XYZ file of C-alpha atoms in Angstrom:
741
model
C 94.346 97.686 57.394
C 95.633 100.355 55.041
C 96.215 100.446 51.316
C 99.512 99.387 49.799
C 102.060 102.239 49.920
C 103.969 103.455 46.877
C 107.411 103.446 48.492
C 109.101 101.673 51.367
C 112.154 103.176 53.037
C 114.405 100.505 54.518
C 116.026 102.094 57.598
C 118.812 100.939 59.891
C 120.256 102.816 62.898
C 123.377 102.325 64.992
C 124.456 103.963 68.246
C 127.804 104.267 69.977
C 126.715 101.508 72.348
C 124.898 98.177 72.280
C 123.394 96.657 69.147
C 121.076 93.787 68.248
C 118.354 93.036 70.821
C 119.857 95.545 73.281
C 119.858 98.453 70.853
C 118.896 101.607 72.724
C 118.895 99.971 76.166
C 122.086 101.770 77.238
C 120.753 105.265 76.400
C 123.552 105.913 73.905
C 123.017 108.535 71.222
C 122.321 107.852 67.569
C 125.526 107.833 65.540
C 124.635 106.361 62.163
C 121.500 106.352 60.016
C 121.343 104.346 56.772
C 118.354 104.110 54.408
C 117.355 102.927 50.930
C 114.198 103.678 48.948
C 112.204 100.736 47.523
C 109.747 101.321 44.654
C 106.901 98.914 45.529
C 105.034 99.132 42.211
C 108.067 98.810 39.930
C 110.032 96.601 42.382
C 113.176 98.686 42.115
C 115.796 99.704 44.664
C 117.102 103.241 45.027
C 120.474 104.485 46.209
C 121.887 103.635 49.626
C 122.278 106.752 51.782
C 124.430 106.935 54.900
C 124.285 109.705 57.483
C 126.819 110.130 60.306
C 125.982 112.230 63.359
C 129.151 113.692 64.786
C 128.850 116.187 67.611
C 131.362 118.987 67.156
C 132.644 119.550 70.688
C 135.562 121.755 69.693
C 135.390 125.520 69.676
C 133.712 126.497 66.443
C 135.190 129.357 64.484
C 132.938 132.092 63.136
C 133.171 130.621 59.668
C 132.026 127.202 60.863
C 129.113 128.723 62.745
C 127.842 130.324 59.556
C 127.732 126.974 57.778
C 124.578 124.908 57.598
C 125.954 122.177 59.848
C 125.398 119.560 57.139
C 128.062 118.671 54.632
C 128.783 115.871 52.265
C 131.958 114.126 53.368
C 134.252 113.122 50.535
C 136.557 111.247 52.885
C 133.696 109.106 54.253
C 132.378 108.509 50.751
C 135.726 107.131 49.592
C 135.726 104.329 52.152
C 131.943 103.716 52.523
C 129.998 101.286 50.316
C 126.997 103.677 50.382
C 126.096 105.731 47.333
C 125.633 108.986 49.262
C 127.301 109.874 52.554
C 126.310 112.830 54.726
C 127.421 114.227 58.038
C 125.347 116.153 60.585
C 126.329 117.822 63.830
C 123.120 117.146 65.786
C 120.174 114.806 65.899
C 117.722 117.535 64.904
C 119.797 118.413 61.848
C 120.134 114.745 60.935
C 116.385 114.071 61.073
C 115.576 117.150 59.030
C 118.196 116.177 56.465
C 116.815 112.640 56.277
C 113.321 113.972 55.648
C 114.544 116.453 53.045
C 116.597 113.913 51.075
C 113.794 111.358 51.219
C 111.228 113.854 49.933
C 113.489 114.883 47.055
C 114.122 111.285 46.065
C 110.410 110.402 46.099
C 109.527 113.458 44.057
C 112.215 112.660 41.487
C 111.008 109.033 41.164
C 107.505 110.182 40.252
C 105.797 106.822 40.859
C 103.651 107.987 43.785
C 103.685 109.955 47.001
C 102.818 107.580 49.863
C 105.902 106.527 51.841
C 106.419 104.353 54.926
C 109.530 103.253 56.796
C 110.503 99.586 57.137
C 112.883 98.361 59.859
C 114.288 95.108 61.191
C 112.306 95.038 64.426
C 110.853 97.982 66.390
C 114.005 99.030 68.265
C 115.345 101.434 65.649
C 112.225 103.618 65.806
C 110.848 103.018 69.302
C 114.048 102.691 71.344
C 116.539 104.902 69.505
C 115.036 107.801 67.574
C 111.962 108.696 69.661
C 113.525 108.456 73.167
C 116.548 110.578 72.221
C 114.387 113.139 70.429
C 112.058 113.384 73.455
C 114.957 113.866 75.897
C 116.310 116.694 73.713
C 112.867 118.241 72.994
C 113.285 117.689 69.271
C 110.274 117.559 66.962
C 110.348 114.292 65.020
C 109.197 114.317 61.350
C 105.831 112.682 60.715
C 107.354 109.791 58.774
C 108.801 108.344 62.013
C 105.340 107.777 63.567
C 104.498 104.762 61.385
C 106.616 101.896 60.072
C 106.538 98.282 58.955
C 108.277 95.639 61.041
C 110.036 93.446 58.475
C 110.121 90.529 60.915
C 106.338 90.526 61.360
C 105.783 90.823 57.601
C 108.161 87.905 57.035
C 106.415 85.797 59.706
C 103.116 86.011 57.793
C 104.674 83.699 55.194
C 106.825 81.703 57.633
C 104.561 81.216 60.683
C 106.945 78.871 62.482
C 109.600 81.552 62.810
C 110.360 83.019 66.208
C 110.156 86.799 66.079
C 112.784 87.313 68.777
C 115.204 84.918 67.073
C 114.755 86.391 63.585
C 117.332 88.672 62.011
C 118.234 89.861 58.536
C 120.648 86.979 57.902
C 118.077 84.283 58.818
C 115.381 85.897 56.660
C 117.794 86.132 53.716
C 118.736 82.461 54.074
C 115.070 81.422 54.175
C 114.452 83.338 50.943
C 117.701 82.030 49.382
C 119.089 85.510 48.945
C 122.895 85.714 48.588
C 124.467 88.020 51.127
C 127.814 89.775 50.743
C 129.234 89.539 54.240
C 132.203 91.752 55.229
C 135.279 89.795 56.210
C 135.380 91.183 59.744
C 131.811 90.068 60.637
C 130.247 86.622 60.751
C 126.427 86.880 60.879
C 126.010 83.181 61.654
C 128.102 83.448 64.814
C 126.557 84.443 68.134
C 127.013 88.184 68.433
C 127.599 90.071 71.642
C 124.642 92.520 71.915
C 126.775 94.937 73.921
C 129.391 95.142 71.176
C 129.522 98.185 68.898
C 128.586 97.396 65.308
C 131.183 98.273 62.621
C 129.937 101.100 60.329
C 130.172 98.882 57.216
C 127.662 96.428 58.686
C 124.851 99.014 58.694
C 125.105 99.516 54.922
C 125.233 95.754 54.324
C 122.147 95.280 56.538
C 120.165 97.857 54.545
C 121.142 96.310 51.225
C 120.067 92.862 52.427
C 116.764 94.199 53.804
C 116.051 95.805 50.428
C 116.580 92.446 48.727
C 114.247 90.762 51.262
C 111.519 93.320 50.545
C 111.793 92.721 46.802
C 111.640 88.957 47.347
C 108.448 89.294 49.423
C 106.881 91.552 46.787
C 107.662 89.083 43.982
C 106.165 85.713 43.196
C 105.294 83.361 44.795
C 104.713 85.541 47.898
C 103.229 88.673 46.289
C 103.173 90.204 49.745
C 101.157 93.365 50.400
C 102.620 95.749 52.999
C 99.409 97.051 54.529
C 99.574 96.663 58.355
C 101.645 99.503 59.778
C 103.029 99.817 63.291
C 101.914 103.099 64.878
C 103.743 105.279 67.391
C 101.446 107.314 69.614
C 102.006 111.024 69.107
C 100.142 112.065 72.253
C 99.271 110.494 75.565
C 95.500 110.184 76.029
C 94.120 110.790 79.498
C 91.101 108.839 80.664
C 89.460 106.919 83.469
C 89.711 103.299 84.484
C 86.995 101.294 86.221
C 87.807 98.944 89.084
C 85.820 96.293 87.225
C 88.064 96.520 84.177
C 90.416 93.621 83.502
C 94.061 94.643 83.215
C 96.605 92.129 81.957
C 99.537 91.602 84.302
C 101.951 91.515 81.360
C 101.221 95.107 80.340
C 102.012 96.999 83.572
C 105.295 98.350 84.940
C 106.248 100.312 88.053
C 108.516 103.348 87.598
C 110.395 104.506 90.697
C 112.490 107.601 91.375
C 110.331 110.155 89.566
C 110.732 113.854 90.386
C 107.999 115.060 92.758
C 106.615 117.567 90.256
C 106.412 115.073 87.376
C 103.042 114.573 85.680
C 101.548 111.876 83.491
C 102.773 113.807 80.453
C 106.330 113.662 81.810
C 105.971 109.895 82.198
C 104.648 109.606 78.641
C 107.623 111.655 77.437
C 110.028 109.311 79.261
C 108.445 106.303 77.497
C 108.147 108.105 74.141
C 108.093 105.623 71.279
C 106.040 103.111 73.280
C 102.242 103.160 73.253
C 100.689 103.742 76.680
C 97.059 102.717 77.085
C 94.457 105.448 77.469
C 94.688 106.775 81.028
C 97.529 104.319 81.623
C 99.865 106.564 83.649
C 98.992 106.579 87.370
C 101.090 108.497 89.901
C 101.256 106.891 93.351
C 100.582 108.796 96.578
C 101.929 108.209 100.070
C 99.938 108.019 103.302
C 99.747 111.823 103.510
C 98.330 112.106 99.977
C 101.576 113.381 98.483
C 103.370 111.870 95.512
C 105.991 109.342 96.535
C 108.040 109.320 93.332
C 106.461 106.151 91.917
C 104.044 105.535 89.072
C 102.281 102.574 87.504
C 102.163 102.576 83.720
C 99.936 100.385 81.573
C 100.934 99.688 77.958
C 98.845 98.471 75.066
C 100.658 95.124 74.762
C 103.259 92.883 76.345
C 105.725 93.795 73.590
C 105.665 97.437 74.610
C 105.930 96.493 78.294
C 109.083 94.462 77.567
C 110.593 97.390 75.685
C 109.779 99.657 78.640
C 111.691 97.341 80.971
C 114.783 97.942 78.826
C 114.665 101.594 79.890
C 115.602 100.652 83.449
C 117.810 103.398 84.907
C 117.349 105.721 81.943
C 117.285 109.374 82.916
C 114.499 111.886 83.374
C 116.405 115.131 83.698
C 119.134 114.503 86.262
C 117.408 111.513 87.885
C 117.600 107.921 86.783
C 114.318 106.015 86.780
C 114.013 102.424 87.905
C 111.558 100.285 85.932
C 110.120 97.014 87.270
C 107.306 94.633 86.445
C 103.954 95.153 88.145
C 100.528 93.514 88.097
C 97.142 94.601 86.805
C 95.807 94.486 90.354
C 98.442 97.015 91.422
C 97.338 99.339 88.642
C 93.622 99.079 89.515
C 94.350 99.884 93.175
C 95.860 103.165 92.091
C 93.929 104.167 88.969
C 90.607 102.342 89.327
C 87.505 104.196 90.446
C 83.751 103.806 90.711
C 82.486 107.326 91.494
C 80.045 108.738 88.956
C 80.948 112.277 90.017
C 84.605 111.633 89.202
C 83.680 109.983 85.909
C 81.652 113.047 84.905
C 84.479 115.361 85.963
C 87.071 113.421 83.969
C 84.831 112.866 80.947
C 85.878 116.210 79.480
C 88.728 115.365 77.149
C 91.660 117.615 76.246
C 91.522 119.235 79.670
C 94.515 119.804 81.961
C 94.012 119.041 85.660
C 95.510 121.079 88.517
C 95.336 119.930 92.120
C 94.713 122.445 94.916
C 95.875 121.512 98.405
C 95.396 123.385 101.671
C 92.024 124.998 100.937
C 90.033 126.452 103.825
C 87.255 124.073 104.802
C 84.733 126.808 104.054
C 86.009 127.433 100.493
C 83.301 127.670 97.827
C 83.226 127.391 94.042
C 82.991 131.176 93.725
C 86.114 131.684 95.845
C 88.093 129.227 93.736
C 86.955 130.902 90.512
C 87.911 134.321 91.913
C 91.283 132.944 93.047
C 92.196 131.999 89.481
C 90.500 134.949 87.763
C 90.752 138.035 89.987
C 88.828 141.004 88.684
C 91.548 143.531 89.532
C 94.381 141.674 87.739
C 93.363 140.857 84.185
C 96.901 139.827 83.172
C 96.924 136.916 85.627
C 93.494 135.639 84.643
C 93.337 131.902 84.026
C 89.665 130.938 83.589
C 88.551 127.553 84.849
C 87.176 125.350 82.089
C 83.435 124.863 82.550
C 83.115 127.279 85.473
C 81.745 125.536 88.560
C 81.548 122.230 86.687
C 85.329 122.357 86.277
C 85.928 122.239 90.038
C 85.802 119.025 92.064
C 86.057 119.288 95.866
C 87.355 116.226 97.699
C 85.228 115.273 100.694
C 85.018 112.621 103.357
C 82.105 110.151 103.229
C 80.167 112.285 105.714
C 80.473 115.346 103.470
C 83.200 117.176 105.383
C 85.803 118.886 103.123
C 89.382 117.608 103.123
C 91.020 120.813 101.917
C 91.774 119.347 98.470
C 90.199 120.149 95.108
C 90.850 119.514 91.425
C 90.389 122.165 88.745
C 90.216 121.852 84.940
C 91.886 124.216 82.474
C 91.394 124.263 78.720
C 94.985 124.824 77.557
C 98.596 124.757 78.650
C 98.803 128.555 78.707
C 96.024 128.846 81.289
C 97.560 125.988 83.273
C 100.969 127.655 83.520
C 99.277 130.905 84.527
C 97.401 129.033 87.265
C 100.538 127.285 88.549
C 102.212 130.670 89.022
C 99.687 131.250 91.812
C 101.376 128.504 93.853
C 101.340 129.424 97.574
C 99.164 132.498 97.087
C 96.585 133.235 99.776
C 92.919 132.214 99.657
C 91.134 133.332 102.767
C 93.781 132.999 105.468
C 95.653 130.014 104.022
C 98.256 129.662 101.301
C 97.292 127.232 98.529
C 99.612 124.652 96.986
C 99.104 123.973 93.282
C 100.339 120.973 91.303
C 99.755 119.584 87.857
C 97.681 116.452 88.300
C 96.398 113.436 86.400
C 93.133 111.555 86.013
C 94.607 108.610 87.903
C 95.584 110.876 90.804
C 92.018 112.200 90.970
C 90.746 108.627 91.243
C 93.356 107.738 93.836
C 92.650 110.729 96.074
C 88.888 110.199 95.880
C 89.309 106.495 96.640
C 91.514 107.331 99.600
C 89.041 109.661 101.269
C 85.814 107.892 100.322
C 86.866 104.360 101.286
C 85.360 102.384 104.156
C 86.932 102.586 107.633
C 90.424 101.154 107.550
C 90.477 99.913 111.179
C 87.820 97.315 111.823
C 88.805 96.282 115.325
C 90.107 98.111 118.360
C 93.444 97.546 120.087
C 93.400 94.951 122.841
C 93.092 96.303 126.405
C 96.118 96.478 128.673
C 94.890 93.625 130.877
C 93.200 90.989 128.773
C 90.691 89.602 131.241
C 89.351 92.968 132.422
C 85.939 93.977 131.031
C 85.735 96.532 128.229
C 84.994 99.919 129.751
C 85.013 103.518 128.660
C 88.444 105.132 128.667
C 87.012 108.631 129.032
C 87.992 110.607 132.122
C 85.309 111.125 134.755
C 83.029 114.131 134.191
C 84.295 116.032 137.230
C 87.872 116.504 135.970
C 89.444 119.931 136.450
C 90.213 121.486 133.085
C 93.462 123.230 134.004
C 95.311 122.462 130.736
C 95.329 123.953 127.266
C 95.429 122.301 123.902
C 96.986 124.314 121.073
C 96.049 123.084 117.617
C 97.364 124.278 114.249
C 100.851 125.398 115.298
C 103.337 126.315 112.569
C 105.501 123.275 111.906
C 108.612 125.328 112.639
C 107.289 126.591 115.992
C 109.623 126.143 118.960
C 109.071 126.273 122.724
C 110.113 129.934 122.694
C 107.477 130.701 120.038
C 104.802 129.040 122.189
C 105.850 130.986 125.283
C 105.777 134.229 123.290
C 102.307 133.355 122.018
C 100.993 132.702 125.549
C 102.237 136.104 126.759
C 101.084 136.836 130.307
C 99.911 133.250 130.779
C 103.513 132.043 130.596
C 103.832 132.661 134.347
C 101.006 130.194 134.986
C 102.741 127.239 133.278
C 103.704 124.421 135.588
C 107.329 123.148 135.566
C 107.876 120.872 132.545
C 104.339 121.772 131.507
C 104.837 122.211 127.750
C 104.269 118.996 125.795
C 104.772 118.871 122.018
C 103.138 116.116 119.975
C 105.279 114.679 117.199
C 104.323 112.236 114.475
C 105.956 108.911 113.683
C 108.735 110.633 111.720
C 109.598 112.733 114.792
C 108.260 115.864 113.105
C 105.880 118.368 114.714
C 102.240 117.429 114.250
C 100.952 120.956 114.912
C 99.543 120.080 118.361
C 100.759 121.025 121.821
C 99.483 120.651 125.412
C 100.137 123.206 128.179
C 99.670 122.489 131.913
C 98.577 125.599 133.852
C 98.246 126.226 137.576
C 94.460 126.670 137.621
C 91.318 126.047 135.616
C 90.419 129.753 135.726
C 93.628 130.761 133.954
C 93.079 127.980 131.432
C 89.625 129.312 130.523
C 90.910 132.885 130.343
C 93.776 131.870 128.057
C 91.470 129.974 125.706
C 89.085 132.938 125.484
C 91.810 135.500 124.791
C 94.155 133.510 122.522
C 91.730 131.385 120.487
C 92.455 131.824 116.744
C 95.196 134.382 117.344
C 98.195 134.388 115.002
C 101.421 132.637 116.046
C 104.668 133.486 114.272
C 107.724 131.280 114.141
C 111.262 132.601 114.571
C 112.633 129.819 112.351
C 110.293 130.420 109.441
C 108.360 133.155 107.714
C 105.020 131.359 107.923
C 102.369 132.424 110.421
C 99.188 130.568 111.311
C 96.196 131.112 113.517
C 96.129 128.727 116.458
C 93.057 127.175 118.041
C 93.154 127.118 121.858
C 90.906 124.843 123.937
C 90.788 124.075 127.661
C 91.117 120.434 128.680
C 91.817 118.344 131.751
C 95.010 116.551 132.753
C 93.283 113.206 132.216
C 92.203 114.163 128.710
C 95.682 115.393 127.886
C 97.273 112.229 129.216
C 94.807 110.040 127.358
C 95.692 111.639 124.011
C 99.434 111.771 124.676
C 99.555 108.134 125.764
C 97.864 106.937 122.558
C 94.297 106.455 123.820
C 91.177 107.501 121.934
C 88.179 109.610 122.823
C 85.101 107.539 122.034
C 81.532 108.829 121.755
C 80.084 105.748 123.443
C 80.101 104.967 127.159
C 79.306 102.074 129.348
C 78.968 104.409 132.326
C 75.709 106.049 133.206
C 76.932 109.521 132.365
C 77.242 110.786 128.813
C 79.294 113.886 128.114
C 79.362 116.049 125.032
C 82.777 116.688 123.507
C 81.753 119.658 121.427
C 83.981 122.636 122.068
C 86.789 120.800 123.863
C 89.063 120.793 120.827
C 90.053 117.212 121.603
C 90.236 114.671 118.849
C 91.552 111.131 118.736
C 95.186 110.536 117.793
C 95.821 110.043 114.075
C 95.879 106.281 114.441
C 92.353 106.233 115.883
C 90.624 109.225 114.343
C 86.857 109.333 113.922
C 87.203 109.293 110.175
C 89.004 105.949 110.295
C 87.470 104.101 113.216
C 83.978 102.765 113.831
C 81.910 104.574 116.487
C 82.240 101.744 118.998
C 84.409 98.732 119.619
C 83.601 95.156 120.477
C 86.384 93.002 121.863
C 86.426 89.291 121.230
C 87.015 86.772 123.997
C 90.652 86.714 125.085
C 92.044 83.990 127.361
C 93.086 85.346 130.781
C 96.793 85.598 131.456
C 96.431 85.800 135.238
C 93.845 85.062 137.874
C 91.295 87.601 139.064
C 92.840 87.579 142.590
C 96.258 88.439 141.215
C 94.799 91.200 139.085
C 92.976 92.679 142.075
C 96.209 92.634 144.035
C 98.217 94.358 141.345
C 95.638 96.799 139.987
C 93.425 99.397 141.655
C 89.771 99.769 140.688
C 89.468 100.247 136.970
C 88.064 103.758 137.256
C 91.338 104.972 138.805
C 93.559 103.571 136.088
C 94.519 104.999 132.715
C 94.404 102.174 130.241
C 96.700 103.363 127.505
C 97.163 100.845 124.692
C 100.562 101.195 123.115
C 102.089 99.985 119.873
C 102.582 96.218 119.758
C 105.794 94.593 118.565
C 105.484 92.274 115.551
C 103.389 89.224 116.284
C 100.459 90.983 117.970
C 97.981 91.925 115.264
C 95.806 94.892 116.269
C 94.416 95.195 112.764
C 93.585 92.664 110.064
C 96.552 91.682 107.919
C 94.706 92.891 104.814
C 94.058 96.351 106.195
C 96.258 99.068 104.728
C 96.670 101.936 107.166
C 97.156 105.440 105.826
C 98.074 107.448 108.895
C 100.822 108.309 111.367
C 100.918 107.275 114.984
C 100.981 110.105 117.505
C 104.104 110.062 119.650
C 104.693 111.989 122.873
C 108.022 113.617 123.503
C 108.347 115.758 126.718
C 109.789 119.174 126.033
C 112.155 119.987 127.634
C 113.196 116.371 128.392
C 112.271 115.251 131.856
C 111.600 112.209 133.960
C 109.270 109.419 132.801
C 105.573 110.035 133.354
C 104.698 108.587 136.755
C 101.221 107.549 137.862
C 100.456 106.647 141.492
C 97.478 104.471 142.459
C 96.486 103.419 145.993
C 96.908 99.711 146.509
C 93.853 97.562 147.208
C 93.233 96.222 150.701
C 94.013 92.694 149.558
C 97.771 93.421 149.639
C 99.543 91.979 152.665
C 101.262 95.277 153.511
C 100.135 98.890 153.083
C 101.506 100.511 149.972
C 100.695 101.770 146.540
C 101.266 101.123 142.879
C 103.380 103.311 140.641
C 103.196 103.021 136.858
C 106.082 104.496 134.873
C 105.445 104.306 131.102
C 108.077 105.664 128.743
C 111.182 104.028 130.241
C 114.082 103.476 127.871
C 114.414 100.081 126.227
C 118.114 99.785 127.031
C 117.777 100.340 130.756
C 119.342 98.149 133.460
C 116.060 97.146 135.061
C 115.647 97.284 138.838
C 119.049 98.910 139.326
C 117.969 101.994 137.386
C 114.656 102.177 139.260
C 116.369 101.967 142.664
C 118.761 104.720 141.595
C 115.848 106.878 140.502
C 114.027 106.333 143.836
C 116.891 107.418 146.090
C 115.591 109.318 149.114
C 112.302 107.436 149.278
C 111.450 104.607 151.602
C 110.920 101.351 149.718
C 111.539 97.637 149.950
C 113.848 96.405 147.135
C 112.009 93.123 146.924
C 108.841 95.066 146.079
C 110.267 96.328 142.761
C 108.281 94.375 140.216
C 109.455 94.651 136.590
C 107.039 93.605 133.859
C 109.078 94.616 130.840
C 109.210 91.083 129.454
C 106.494 89.208 131.322
C 103.404 87.809 129.618
C 101.116 90.451 131.066
C 103.068 93.328 129.511
C 104.340 91.678 126.359
C 102.668 94.460 124.412
C 104.014 97.211 126.742
C 107.794 96.667 126.938
C 108.448 100.110 128.446
C 105.690 99.920 131.048
C 106.828 99.120 134.601
C 104.888 98.473 137.786
C 106.626 99.190 141.072
C 104.980 98.536 144.438
C 105.896 101.072 147.133
C 104.840 102.161 150.651
C 101.964 104.606 151.003
C 104.058 107.459 152.364
C 106.057 107.839 149.145
C 105.607 111.121 147.366
C 104.638 110.987 143.676
C 106.270 113.396 141.274
């Protein structure tokens, strides 16, 4: 509650587009501004002023450029019912002129100094003036940050009135105020909101609103205008607890944001509407990068509804889609429970910058030196609070993720820090982005959450016992794993990196690992002719620099020896577990092998327990088709829809490793001796990776030309119940004397 003001300024705006309840929803510019001063104490009305905003698109002469840009139009005054008519050539000029004329009129009246605007609904201020001023980076006069909503003031005396249905004509009728209606406009008829309002109507609306204000001030109402509507001047950052209750009717989802947009950019897009403290949360994708979406929480449902009217309004050159969202959606993104994060974000008026790509050994001192180098005082941007202004993001076990958040005290230091984007710290370039409190919560929640995969994939053959998938300890380690390749590295770059060891590569022995989007994952496997050369290569090339011909970036590459079985296990989608059911236990330290992204240690539990699964075939049939389990490579593959590996509620934030032979070659073939229970001597051949659109047995027979086989022994399991989860896996029985390639 505030004290009664001395003057009210009745204001009405019109654009070149929609009017009524859709005013401002089409992003049209302000074209007409009409106002009238009301003396609250003496209950008197001032002159009606009309201001037209006409953009001069023609080539201005030198004489016109020297003019002020504001002139009183005699021609407009002759045909306008307003007392004073003005013309401006821009919104900024119009707002400054409005403020100047209003100040002069108040000073000449001499009955007081306090002034507040009064409008018919919030659209004129919130949806017209503030959004256009924000998009044009125009400073709005202070008088536009508070106003009285005439409809809400009227409803205090007429509680049964519907705010959305109210208009100036209905309020005037309820107060028995005569209205002079222009002949071309019928206020009682249903108006088309998309229609452009005639200029004469704006003046008539202001005159009627002035009469309504005087009627409310007089007996028997004796109304006191004391509850002002406020427009937030600045977006307040803050934290949100997961235990906080967020109303579903106050949240929207904005989609199509530029990647570099911040919470301040979102607040600027919704300028005129009041966003709750810490109510702008940028969404991240599975890789922790912004996905162009944000969840915004407003202070009330009224402001949320006005935000929905800005659907497909523009932020720069991009249009932004605005949809309804729920409070639960907002808490998933912005909610947090970490005390460390709460302490970090408790410092108000601080600007947050996100660092990505830090070396895992980076310390607070290195980060401080990165932003404030001693030798370059001009590029110094001190971190607010020193070490306390740096927050490293870590996994639950304490390992660093390569991300950190840094606080800066002012915009000048922030811009100086952002100019260090992609500069080197240690041996890595660092990416810098402006961040938000909600993004800090989201990143910390992402990395500190519980394991996302609670159960393991089902085994290839359901009724076989759960066993270790690790290769036997005596495997020959004649392969290399290259980790940390430049993403633009090609086969030629890898061969150049290997140097003299290129001659030891087996035919088709270079295997790139791509992610689900068919992009390089930074890993590669090399098959060499001997284990000795593999060990020599790993000792000489480990952490050497690899350059890419297709890009300027260079990275050091980690080189580890591994066995063919280990390579195949990773490439085929298996995982390397630390637990065994065999008697032997091997240490994996130093091998450089890690599970595929879909089954990494940081996401999976240390061991799996499979529930009972009904057998799909008898034990005798399984013994006939499959060799002893130790000779097989059980490689679970991705299931088609309908086979749930993971709980339906689990949300997976990772990519699946995919194997693509480079250069392209034949499908991977595995040969296994057949058990003695088969009626005729032979063997089993497993060919994973066959194309989905193949012609079945005909293609296999064509591929096996030159080898002795019995056509009736070709056994396809692409669609059978046993391989319903492995549509590209094929089993083909063959005689023993076949040669495996």
